[in-house]
GROMACS .gro file of C-alpha atoms in nm:
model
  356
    1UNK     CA    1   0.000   0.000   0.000
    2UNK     CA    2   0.139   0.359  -0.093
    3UNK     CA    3   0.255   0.609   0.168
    4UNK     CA    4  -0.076   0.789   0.325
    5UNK     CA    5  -0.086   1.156   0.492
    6UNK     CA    6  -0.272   1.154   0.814
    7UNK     CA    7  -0.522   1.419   0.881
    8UNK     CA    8  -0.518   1.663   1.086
    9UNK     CA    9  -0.844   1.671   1.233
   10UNK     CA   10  -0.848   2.055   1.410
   11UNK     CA   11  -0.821   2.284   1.121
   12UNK     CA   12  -1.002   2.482   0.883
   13UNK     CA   13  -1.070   2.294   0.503
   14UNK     CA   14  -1.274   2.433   0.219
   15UNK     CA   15  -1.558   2.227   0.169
   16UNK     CA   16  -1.742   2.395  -0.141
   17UNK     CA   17  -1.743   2.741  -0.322
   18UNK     CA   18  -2.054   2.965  -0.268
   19UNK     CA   19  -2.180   2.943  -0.530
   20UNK     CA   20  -2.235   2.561  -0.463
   21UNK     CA   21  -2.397   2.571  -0.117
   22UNK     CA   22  -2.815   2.693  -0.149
   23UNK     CA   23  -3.137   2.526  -0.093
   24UNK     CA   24  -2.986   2.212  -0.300
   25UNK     CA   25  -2.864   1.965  -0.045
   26UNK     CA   26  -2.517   1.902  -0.106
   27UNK     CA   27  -2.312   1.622  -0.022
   28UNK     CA   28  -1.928   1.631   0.041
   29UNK     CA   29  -1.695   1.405   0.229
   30UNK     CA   30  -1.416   1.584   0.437
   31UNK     CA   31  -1.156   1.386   0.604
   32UNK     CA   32  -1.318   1.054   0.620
   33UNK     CA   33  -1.660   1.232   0.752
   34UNK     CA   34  -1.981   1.260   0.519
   35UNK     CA   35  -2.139   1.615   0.559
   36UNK     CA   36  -2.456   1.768   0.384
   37UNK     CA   37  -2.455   2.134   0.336
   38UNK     CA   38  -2.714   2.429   0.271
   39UNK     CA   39  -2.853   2.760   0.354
   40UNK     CA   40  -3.106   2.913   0.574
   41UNK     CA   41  -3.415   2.996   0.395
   42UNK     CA   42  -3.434   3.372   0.495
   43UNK     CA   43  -3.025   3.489   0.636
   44UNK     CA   44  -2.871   3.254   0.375
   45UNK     CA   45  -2.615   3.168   0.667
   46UNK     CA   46  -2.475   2.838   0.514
   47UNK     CA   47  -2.507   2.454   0.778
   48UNK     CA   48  -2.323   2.168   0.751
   49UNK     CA   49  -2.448   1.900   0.969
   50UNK     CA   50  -2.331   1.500   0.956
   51UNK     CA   51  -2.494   1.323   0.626
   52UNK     CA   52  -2.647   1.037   0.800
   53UNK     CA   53  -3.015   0.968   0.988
   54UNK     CA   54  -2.941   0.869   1.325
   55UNK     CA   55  -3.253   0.637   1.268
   56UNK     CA   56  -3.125   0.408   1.002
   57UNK     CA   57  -2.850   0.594   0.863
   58UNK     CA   58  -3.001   0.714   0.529
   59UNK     CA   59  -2.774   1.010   0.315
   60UNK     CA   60  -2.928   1.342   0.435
   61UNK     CA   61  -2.821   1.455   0.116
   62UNK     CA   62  -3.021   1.184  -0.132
   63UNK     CA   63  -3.351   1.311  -0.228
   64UNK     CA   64  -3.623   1.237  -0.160
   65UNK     CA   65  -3.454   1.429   0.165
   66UNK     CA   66  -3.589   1.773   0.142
   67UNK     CA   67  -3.602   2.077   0.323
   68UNK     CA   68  -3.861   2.211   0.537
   69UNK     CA   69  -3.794   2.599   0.607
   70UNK     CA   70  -3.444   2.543   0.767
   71UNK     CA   71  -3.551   2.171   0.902
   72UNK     CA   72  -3.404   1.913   0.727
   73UNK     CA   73  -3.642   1.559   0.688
   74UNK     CA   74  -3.517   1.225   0.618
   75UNK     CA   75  -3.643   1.107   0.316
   76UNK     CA   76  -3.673   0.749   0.399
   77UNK     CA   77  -3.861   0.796   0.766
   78UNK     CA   78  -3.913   1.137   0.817
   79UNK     CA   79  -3.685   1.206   1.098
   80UNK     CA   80  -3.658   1.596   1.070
   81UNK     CA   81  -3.348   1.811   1.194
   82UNK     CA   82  -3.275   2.138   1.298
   83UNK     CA   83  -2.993   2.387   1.170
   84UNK     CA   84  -2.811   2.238   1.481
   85UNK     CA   85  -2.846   1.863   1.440
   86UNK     CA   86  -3.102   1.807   1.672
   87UNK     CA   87  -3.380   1.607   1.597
   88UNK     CA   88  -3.730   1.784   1.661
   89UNK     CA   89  -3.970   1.569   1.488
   90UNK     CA   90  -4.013   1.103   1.512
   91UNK     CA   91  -4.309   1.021   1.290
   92UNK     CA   92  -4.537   0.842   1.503
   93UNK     CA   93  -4.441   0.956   1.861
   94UNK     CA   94  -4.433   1.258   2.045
   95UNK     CA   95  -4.152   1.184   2.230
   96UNK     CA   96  -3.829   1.250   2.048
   97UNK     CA   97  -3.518   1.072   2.174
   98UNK     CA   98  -3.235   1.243   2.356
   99UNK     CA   99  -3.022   1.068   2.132
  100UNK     CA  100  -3.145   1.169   1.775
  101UNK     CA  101  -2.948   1.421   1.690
  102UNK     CA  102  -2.658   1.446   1.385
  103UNK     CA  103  -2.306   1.645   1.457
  104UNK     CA  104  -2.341   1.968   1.360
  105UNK     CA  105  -2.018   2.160   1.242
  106UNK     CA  106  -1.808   2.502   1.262
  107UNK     CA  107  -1.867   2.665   0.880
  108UNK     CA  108  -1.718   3.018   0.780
  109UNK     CA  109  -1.794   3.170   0.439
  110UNK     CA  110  -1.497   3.373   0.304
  111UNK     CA  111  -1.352   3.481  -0.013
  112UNK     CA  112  -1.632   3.292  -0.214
  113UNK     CA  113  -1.527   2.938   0.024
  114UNK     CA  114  -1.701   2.738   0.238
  115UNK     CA  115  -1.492   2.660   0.550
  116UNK     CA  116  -1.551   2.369   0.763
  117UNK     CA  117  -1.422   2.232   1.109
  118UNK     CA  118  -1.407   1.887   1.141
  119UNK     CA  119  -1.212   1.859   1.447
  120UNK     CA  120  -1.346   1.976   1.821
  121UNK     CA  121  -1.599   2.278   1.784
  122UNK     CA  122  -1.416   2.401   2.067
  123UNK     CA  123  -1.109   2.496   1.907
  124UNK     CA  124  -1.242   2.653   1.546
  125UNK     CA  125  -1.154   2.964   1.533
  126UNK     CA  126  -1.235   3.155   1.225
  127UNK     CA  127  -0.923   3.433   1.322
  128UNK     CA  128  -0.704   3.127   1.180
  129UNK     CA  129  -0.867   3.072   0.824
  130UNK     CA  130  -0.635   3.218   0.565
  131UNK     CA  131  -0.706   3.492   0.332
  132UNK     CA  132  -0.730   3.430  -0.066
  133UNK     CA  133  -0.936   3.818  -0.094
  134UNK     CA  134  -0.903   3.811  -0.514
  135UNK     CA  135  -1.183   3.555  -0.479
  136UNK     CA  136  -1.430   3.785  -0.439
  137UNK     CA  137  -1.307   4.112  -0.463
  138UNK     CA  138  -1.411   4.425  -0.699
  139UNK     CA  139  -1.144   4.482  -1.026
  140UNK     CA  140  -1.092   4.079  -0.989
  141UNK     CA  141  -1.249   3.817  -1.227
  142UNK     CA  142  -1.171   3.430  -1.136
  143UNK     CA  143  -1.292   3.121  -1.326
  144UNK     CA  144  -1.285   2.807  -1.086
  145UNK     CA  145  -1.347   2.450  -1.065
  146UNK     CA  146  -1.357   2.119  -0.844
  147UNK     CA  147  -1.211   1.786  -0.961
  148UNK     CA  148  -1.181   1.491  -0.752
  149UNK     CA  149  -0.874   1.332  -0.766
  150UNK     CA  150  -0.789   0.944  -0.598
  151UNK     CA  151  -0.485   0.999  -0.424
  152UNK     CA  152  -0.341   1.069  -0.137
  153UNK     CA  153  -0.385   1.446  -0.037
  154UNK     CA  154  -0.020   1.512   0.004
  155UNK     CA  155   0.070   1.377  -0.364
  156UNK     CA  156  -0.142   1.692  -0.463
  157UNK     CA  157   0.046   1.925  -0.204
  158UNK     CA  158   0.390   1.754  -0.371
  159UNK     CA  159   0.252   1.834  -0.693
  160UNK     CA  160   0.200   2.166  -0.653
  161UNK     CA  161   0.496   2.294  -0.456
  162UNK     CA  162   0.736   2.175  -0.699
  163UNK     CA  163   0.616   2.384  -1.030
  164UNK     CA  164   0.917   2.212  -1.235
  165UNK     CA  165   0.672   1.934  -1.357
  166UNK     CA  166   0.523   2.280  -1.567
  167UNK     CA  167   0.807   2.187  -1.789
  168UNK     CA  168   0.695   1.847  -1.879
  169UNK     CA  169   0.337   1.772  -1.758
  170UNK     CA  170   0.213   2.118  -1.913
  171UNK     CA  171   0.438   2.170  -2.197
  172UNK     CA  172   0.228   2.361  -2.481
  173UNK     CA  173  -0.007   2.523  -2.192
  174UNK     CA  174   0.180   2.632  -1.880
  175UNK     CA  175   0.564   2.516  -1.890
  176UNK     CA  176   0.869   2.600  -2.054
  177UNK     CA  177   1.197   2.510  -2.055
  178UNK     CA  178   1.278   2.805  -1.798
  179UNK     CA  179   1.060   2.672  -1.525
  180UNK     CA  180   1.264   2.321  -1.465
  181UNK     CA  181   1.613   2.486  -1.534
  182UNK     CA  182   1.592   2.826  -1.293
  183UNK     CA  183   1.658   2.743  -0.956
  184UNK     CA  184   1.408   2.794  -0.667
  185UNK     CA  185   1.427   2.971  -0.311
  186UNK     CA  186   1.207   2.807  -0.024
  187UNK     CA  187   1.090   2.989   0.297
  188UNK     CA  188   0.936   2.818   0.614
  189UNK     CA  189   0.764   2.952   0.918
  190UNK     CA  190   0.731   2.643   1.115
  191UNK     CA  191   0.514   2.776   1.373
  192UNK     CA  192   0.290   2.946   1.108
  193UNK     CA  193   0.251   2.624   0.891
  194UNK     CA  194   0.368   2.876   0.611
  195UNK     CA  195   0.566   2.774   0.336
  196UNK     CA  196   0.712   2.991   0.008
  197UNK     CA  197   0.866   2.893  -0.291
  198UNK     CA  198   0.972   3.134  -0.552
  199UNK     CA  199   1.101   3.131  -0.870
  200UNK     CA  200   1.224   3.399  -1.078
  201UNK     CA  201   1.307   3.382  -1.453
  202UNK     CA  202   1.414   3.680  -1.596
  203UNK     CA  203   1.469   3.568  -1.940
  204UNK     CA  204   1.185   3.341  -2.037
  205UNK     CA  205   0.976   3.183  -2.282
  206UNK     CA  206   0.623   3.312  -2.308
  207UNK     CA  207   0.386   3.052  -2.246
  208UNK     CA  208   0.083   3.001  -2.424
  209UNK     CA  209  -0.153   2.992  -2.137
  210UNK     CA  210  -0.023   3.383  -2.150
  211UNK     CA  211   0.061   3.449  -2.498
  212UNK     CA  212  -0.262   3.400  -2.580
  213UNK     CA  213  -0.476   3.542  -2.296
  214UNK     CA  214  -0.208   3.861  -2.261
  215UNK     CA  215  -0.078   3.949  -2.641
  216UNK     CA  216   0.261   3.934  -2.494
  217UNK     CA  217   0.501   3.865  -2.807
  218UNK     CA  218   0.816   3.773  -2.755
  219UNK     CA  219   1.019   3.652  -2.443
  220UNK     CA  220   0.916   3.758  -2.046
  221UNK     CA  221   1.026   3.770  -1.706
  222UNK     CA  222   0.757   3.527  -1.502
  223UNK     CA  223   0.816   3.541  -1.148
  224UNK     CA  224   0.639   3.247  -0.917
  225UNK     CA  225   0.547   3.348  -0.551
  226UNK     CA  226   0.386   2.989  -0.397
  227UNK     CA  227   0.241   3.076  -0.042
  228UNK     CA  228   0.113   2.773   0.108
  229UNK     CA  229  -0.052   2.781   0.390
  230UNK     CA  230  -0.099   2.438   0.580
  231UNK     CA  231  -0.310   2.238   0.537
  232UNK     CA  232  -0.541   2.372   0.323
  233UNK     CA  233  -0.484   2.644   0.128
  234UNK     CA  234  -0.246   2.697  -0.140
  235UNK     CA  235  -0.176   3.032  -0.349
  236UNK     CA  236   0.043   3.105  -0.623
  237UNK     CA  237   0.070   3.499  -0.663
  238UNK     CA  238   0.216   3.492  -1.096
  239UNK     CA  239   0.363   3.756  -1.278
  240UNK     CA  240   0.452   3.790  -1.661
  241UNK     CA  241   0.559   4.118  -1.830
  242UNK     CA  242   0.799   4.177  -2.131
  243UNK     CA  243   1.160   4.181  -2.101
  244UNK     CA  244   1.260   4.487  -2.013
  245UNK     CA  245   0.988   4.580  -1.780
  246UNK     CA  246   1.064   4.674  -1.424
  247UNK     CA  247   0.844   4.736  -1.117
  248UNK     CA  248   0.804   5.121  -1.067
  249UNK     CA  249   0.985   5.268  -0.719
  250UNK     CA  250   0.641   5.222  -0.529
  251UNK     CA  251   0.589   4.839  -0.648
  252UNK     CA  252   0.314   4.925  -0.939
  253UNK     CA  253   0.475   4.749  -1.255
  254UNK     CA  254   0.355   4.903  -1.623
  255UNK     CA  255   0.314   4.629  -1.881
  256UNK     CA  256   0.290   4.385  -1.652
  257UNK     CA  257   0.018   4.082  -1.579
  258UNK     CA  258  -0.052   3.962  -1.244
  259UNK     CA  259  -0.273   3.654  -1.213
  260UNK     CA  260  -0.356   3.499  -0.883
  261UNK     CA  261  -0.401   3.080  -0.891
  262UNK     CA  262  -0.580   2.936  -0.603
  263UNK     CA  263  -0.592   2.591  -0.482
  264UNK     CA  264  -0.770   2.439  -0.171
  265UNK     CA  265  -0.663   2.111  -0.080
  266UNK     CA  266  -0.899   1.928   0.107
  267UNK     CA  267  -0.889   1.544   0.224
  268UNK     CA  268  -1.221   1.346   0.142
  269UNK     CA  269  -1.066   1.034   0.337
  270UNK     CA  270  -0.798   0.790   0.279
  271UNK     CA  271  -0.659   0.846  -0.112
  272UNK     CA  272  -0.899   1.060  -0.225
  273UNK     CA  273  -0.852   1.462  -0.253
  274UNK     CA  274  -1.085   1.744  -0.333
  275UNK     CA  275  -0.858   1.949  -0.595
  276UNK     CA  276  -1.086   2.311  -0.596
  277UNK     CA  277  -0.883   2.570  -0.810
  278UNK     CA  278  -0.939   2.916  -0.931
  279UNK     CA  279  -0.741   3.188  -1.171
  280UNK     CA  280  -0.818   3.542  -1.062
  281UNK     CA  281  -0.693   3.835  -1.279
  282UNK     CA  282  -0.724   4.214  -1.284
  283UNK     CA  283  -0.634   4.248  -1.650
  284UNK     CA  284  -0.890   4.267  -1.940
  285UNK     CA  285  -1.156   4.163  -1.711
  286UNK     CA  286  -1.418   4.272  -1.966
  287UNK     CA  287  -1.302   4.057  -2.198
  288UNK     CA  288  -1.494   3.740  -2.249
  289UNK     CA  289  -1.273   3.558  -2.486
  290UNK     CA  290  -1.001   3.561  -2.224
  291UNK     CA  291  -1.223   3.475  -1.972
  292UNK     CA  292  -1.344   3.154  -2.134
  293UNK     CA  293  -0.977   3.095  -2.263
  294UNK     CA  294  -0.837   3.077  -1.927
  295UNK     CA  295  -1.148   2.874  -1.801
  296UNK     CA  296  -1.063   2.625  -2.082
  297UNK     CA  297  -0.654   2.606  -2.063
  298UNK     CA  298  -0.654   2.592  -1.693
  299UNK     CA  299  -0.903   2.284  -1.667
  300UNK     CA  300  -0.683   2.100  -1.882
  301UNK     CA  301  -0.451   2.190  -1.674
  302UNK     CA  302  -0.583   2.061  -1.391
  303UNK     CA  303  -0.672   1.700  -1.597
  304UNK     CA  304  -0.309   1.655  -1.632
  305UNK     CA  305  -0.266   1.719  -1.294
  306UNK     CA  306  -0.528   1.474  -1.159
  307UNK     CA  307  -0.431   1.210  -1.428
  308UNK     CA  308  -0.082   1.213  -1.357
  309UNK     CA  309  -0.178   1.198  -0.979
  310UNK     CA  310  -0.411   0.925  -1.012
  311UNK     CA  311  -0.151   0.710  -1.198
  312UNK     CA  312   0.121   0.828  -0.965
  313UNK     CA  313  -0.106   0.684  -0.634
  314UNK     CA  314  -0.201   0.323  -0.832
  315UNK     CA  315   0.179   0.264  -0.939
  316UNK     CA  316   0.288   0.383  -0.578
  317UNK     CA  317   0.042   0.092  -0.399
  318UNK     CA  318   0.228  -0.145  -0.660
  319UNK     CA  319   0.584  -0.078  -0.523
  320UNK     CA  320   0.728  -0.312  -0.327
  321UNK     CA  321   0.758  -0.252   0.051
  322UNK     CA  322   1.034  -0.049   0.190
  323UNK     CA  323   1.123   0.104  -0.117
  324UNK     CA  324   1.332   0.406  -0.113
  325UNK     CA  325   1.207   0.779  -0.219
  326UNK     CA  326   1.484   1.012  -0.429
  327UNK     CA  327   1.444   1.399  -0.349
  328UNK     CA  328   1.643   1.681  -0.478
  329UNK     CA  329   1.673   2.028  -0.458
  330UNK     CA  330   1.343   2.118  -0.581
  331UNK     CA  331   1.121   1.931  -0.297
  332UNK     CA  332   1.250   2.190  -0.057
  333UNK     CA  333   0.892   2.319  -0.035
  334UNK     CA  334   0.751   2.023  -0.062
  335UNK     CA  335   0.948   1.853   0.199
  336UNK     CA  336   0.916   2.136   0.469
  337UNK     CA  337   0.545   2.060   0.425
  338UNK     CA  338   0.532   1.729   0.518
  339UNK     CA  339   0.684   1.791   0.798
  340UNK     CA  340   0.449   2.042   0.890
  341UNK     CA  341   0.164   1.804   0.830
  342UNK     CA  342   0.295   1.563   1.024
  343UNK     CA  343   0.350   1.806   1.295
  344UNK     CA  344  -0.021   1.942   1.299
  345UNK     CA  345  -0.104   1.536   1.387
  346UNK     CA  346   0.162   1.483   1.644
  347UNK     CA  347   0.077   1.784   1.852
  348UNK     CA  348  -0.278   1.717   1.911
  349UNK     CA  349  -0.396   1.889   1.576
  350UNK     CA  350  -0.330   2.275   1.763
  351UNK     CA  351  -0.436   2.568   1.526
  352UNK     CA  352  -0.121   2.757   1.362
  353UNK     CA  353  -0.112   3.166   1.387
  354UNK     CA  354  -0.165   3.210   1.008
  355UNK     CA  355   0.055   3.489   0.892
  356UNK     CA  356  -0.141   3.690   0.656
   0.00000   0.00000   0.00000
């Protein structure tokens, strides 16, 4: 069986866009636990409660389950449940058990997510959810998607710490020579969970994920700032401007294109990842064309991604036990997150002071 990433149970994880979560039940499964999710019928404030009757454990969110008001009722015996959990109404008897009631859970909706708390209600604090503001903020326009991916969460995290694979995974889209060949630095704030990788190419081939969506001709620089911030959220702050074109003295930088990719990387239990991603620009945002372009190019993208990755997790439960992992400069990033995973389990799943 291939290497798997335990979970750390007392943090924050982005269980569904927005835009997802209404007066459609929605199922998701976050760390091994199955959740339902919608909103109230008048404040809109978004629930997640445990996806299971207590009665005979029937999907909350499988029709015919519907809601009543805010009350959710079991579509195979009726049970009905408040926003909290508790269950108000037993077909058939007036008395309801002290018992019947599903787990309800810690949700904050930010930046266009849906943040859940899987771990002890007790210790979510919403302070500690990281900021991704481009979501959802004026001058910004993001296209975004969801694909599930079978593998092991930290596979993904691997994946996209170490941008080299641009160079042969995405070649024709996203990579270039430049990416694999120009060396990387890393950053980590242990305490923080926080770790950067940048790359800086001042001399580079102009993609045609940008060619395209920019009109750029010719060669750029392309600068790579990866903040990720464990466990969950992952941002890659991209910039691509002609040669020749340097930030002004107070940071603005004429000519230049600065695109925002999101990822959340959320657990849905043992080998299987939620992979939600999102490009964000503030360039030619009334442009249409680019808008679909980049909607297009970046799912394939992200196919490549999750096909590679879903390869990569059968061939590594093939492998023979004991074998023995190669890593090199560029898993720097990579590496220092494992160990912060790893550290988030070992000491009881504490929250980290996210440095925003």
């Amino acid at each position: 069986m291939p290497h798997t990433t335990a979970f750390a149970r007392n943090q924050w994880y982005v269980a569904a866009y927005s835009h997802e979560v209404g007066r459609e039940l929605l199922g998701r499964t976050i760390l091994g636990e199955t959740l339902v999710l919608y909103r109230t019928e008048e404040e809109g404030t978004p629930v997640v409660l445990h996806d299971r009757c207590v009665h005979r454990r029937y999907p909350l969110s499988e029709a015919p389950t519907r809601l009543d008001g805010d009350r959710i009722v079991c579509g195979y015996h009726g049970f009905t449940y408040d926003t909290t959990g508790t269950c108000v109404y037993v077909p058939g008897q007036k008395r309801v058990p002290r018992t019947a009631r599903v787990a309800s859970y810690p949700v904050v909706e930010q930046d266009s997510l849906i943040w859940v708390w899987i771990g002890d209600p007790a210790l979510a604090d919403p302070q500690t959810i990281p900021r991704a503001r481009h979501l959802d903020s004026p001058g910004w326009v993001t296209v975004r998607g969801m694909e599930p991916i079978d593998c092991d969460y930290g596979l993904l995290v691997d994946n996209l710490l170490d941008l080299s694979h641009e160079t042969y995974l995405h070649g024709g889209y996203i990579g270039t020579p430049e990416v694999a060949e120009t060396p990387i630095t890393t950053e980590v704030d242990e305490g923080a969970g926080l770790v950067r990788v940048s790359r800086h190419m001042d001399d580079a081939e102009c993609p045609p994920f940008y060619a395209s969506s920019t009109g750029i001709e010719g060669r750029i620089t392309r600068w790579q700032d990866i903040e990720y911030h464990a466990p969950c959220l992952y941002l890659l702050h991209s910039r691509v401007a002609p040669v020749g074109v340097v930030p002004e003295p107070d940071g603005s930088d004429p000519g230049g294109f600065h695109t925002e990719v999101t990822y959340a990387i959320t657990p849905s239990g043992d080998g299987k990842v939620y992979d939600f991603w999102a490009v964000s620009r503030d360039w030619a945002t009334d442009d249409d064309e680019v808008t679909e372009f980049l909607r297009a190019n970046n799912h394939t993208v992200v196919m490549q991604d999750v096909n590679a990755l879903n390869l990569l997790q059968r061939t590594l439960g093939t492998e023979r036990h004991g074998y023995q992992e190669l890593s090199i400069n560029i898993d720097t990033g990579g590496l220092a997150a494992r160990r912060i995973l790893a550290r988030l389990v070992e000491e009881g799943d504490k929250p980290v002071e996210k440095v925003l």
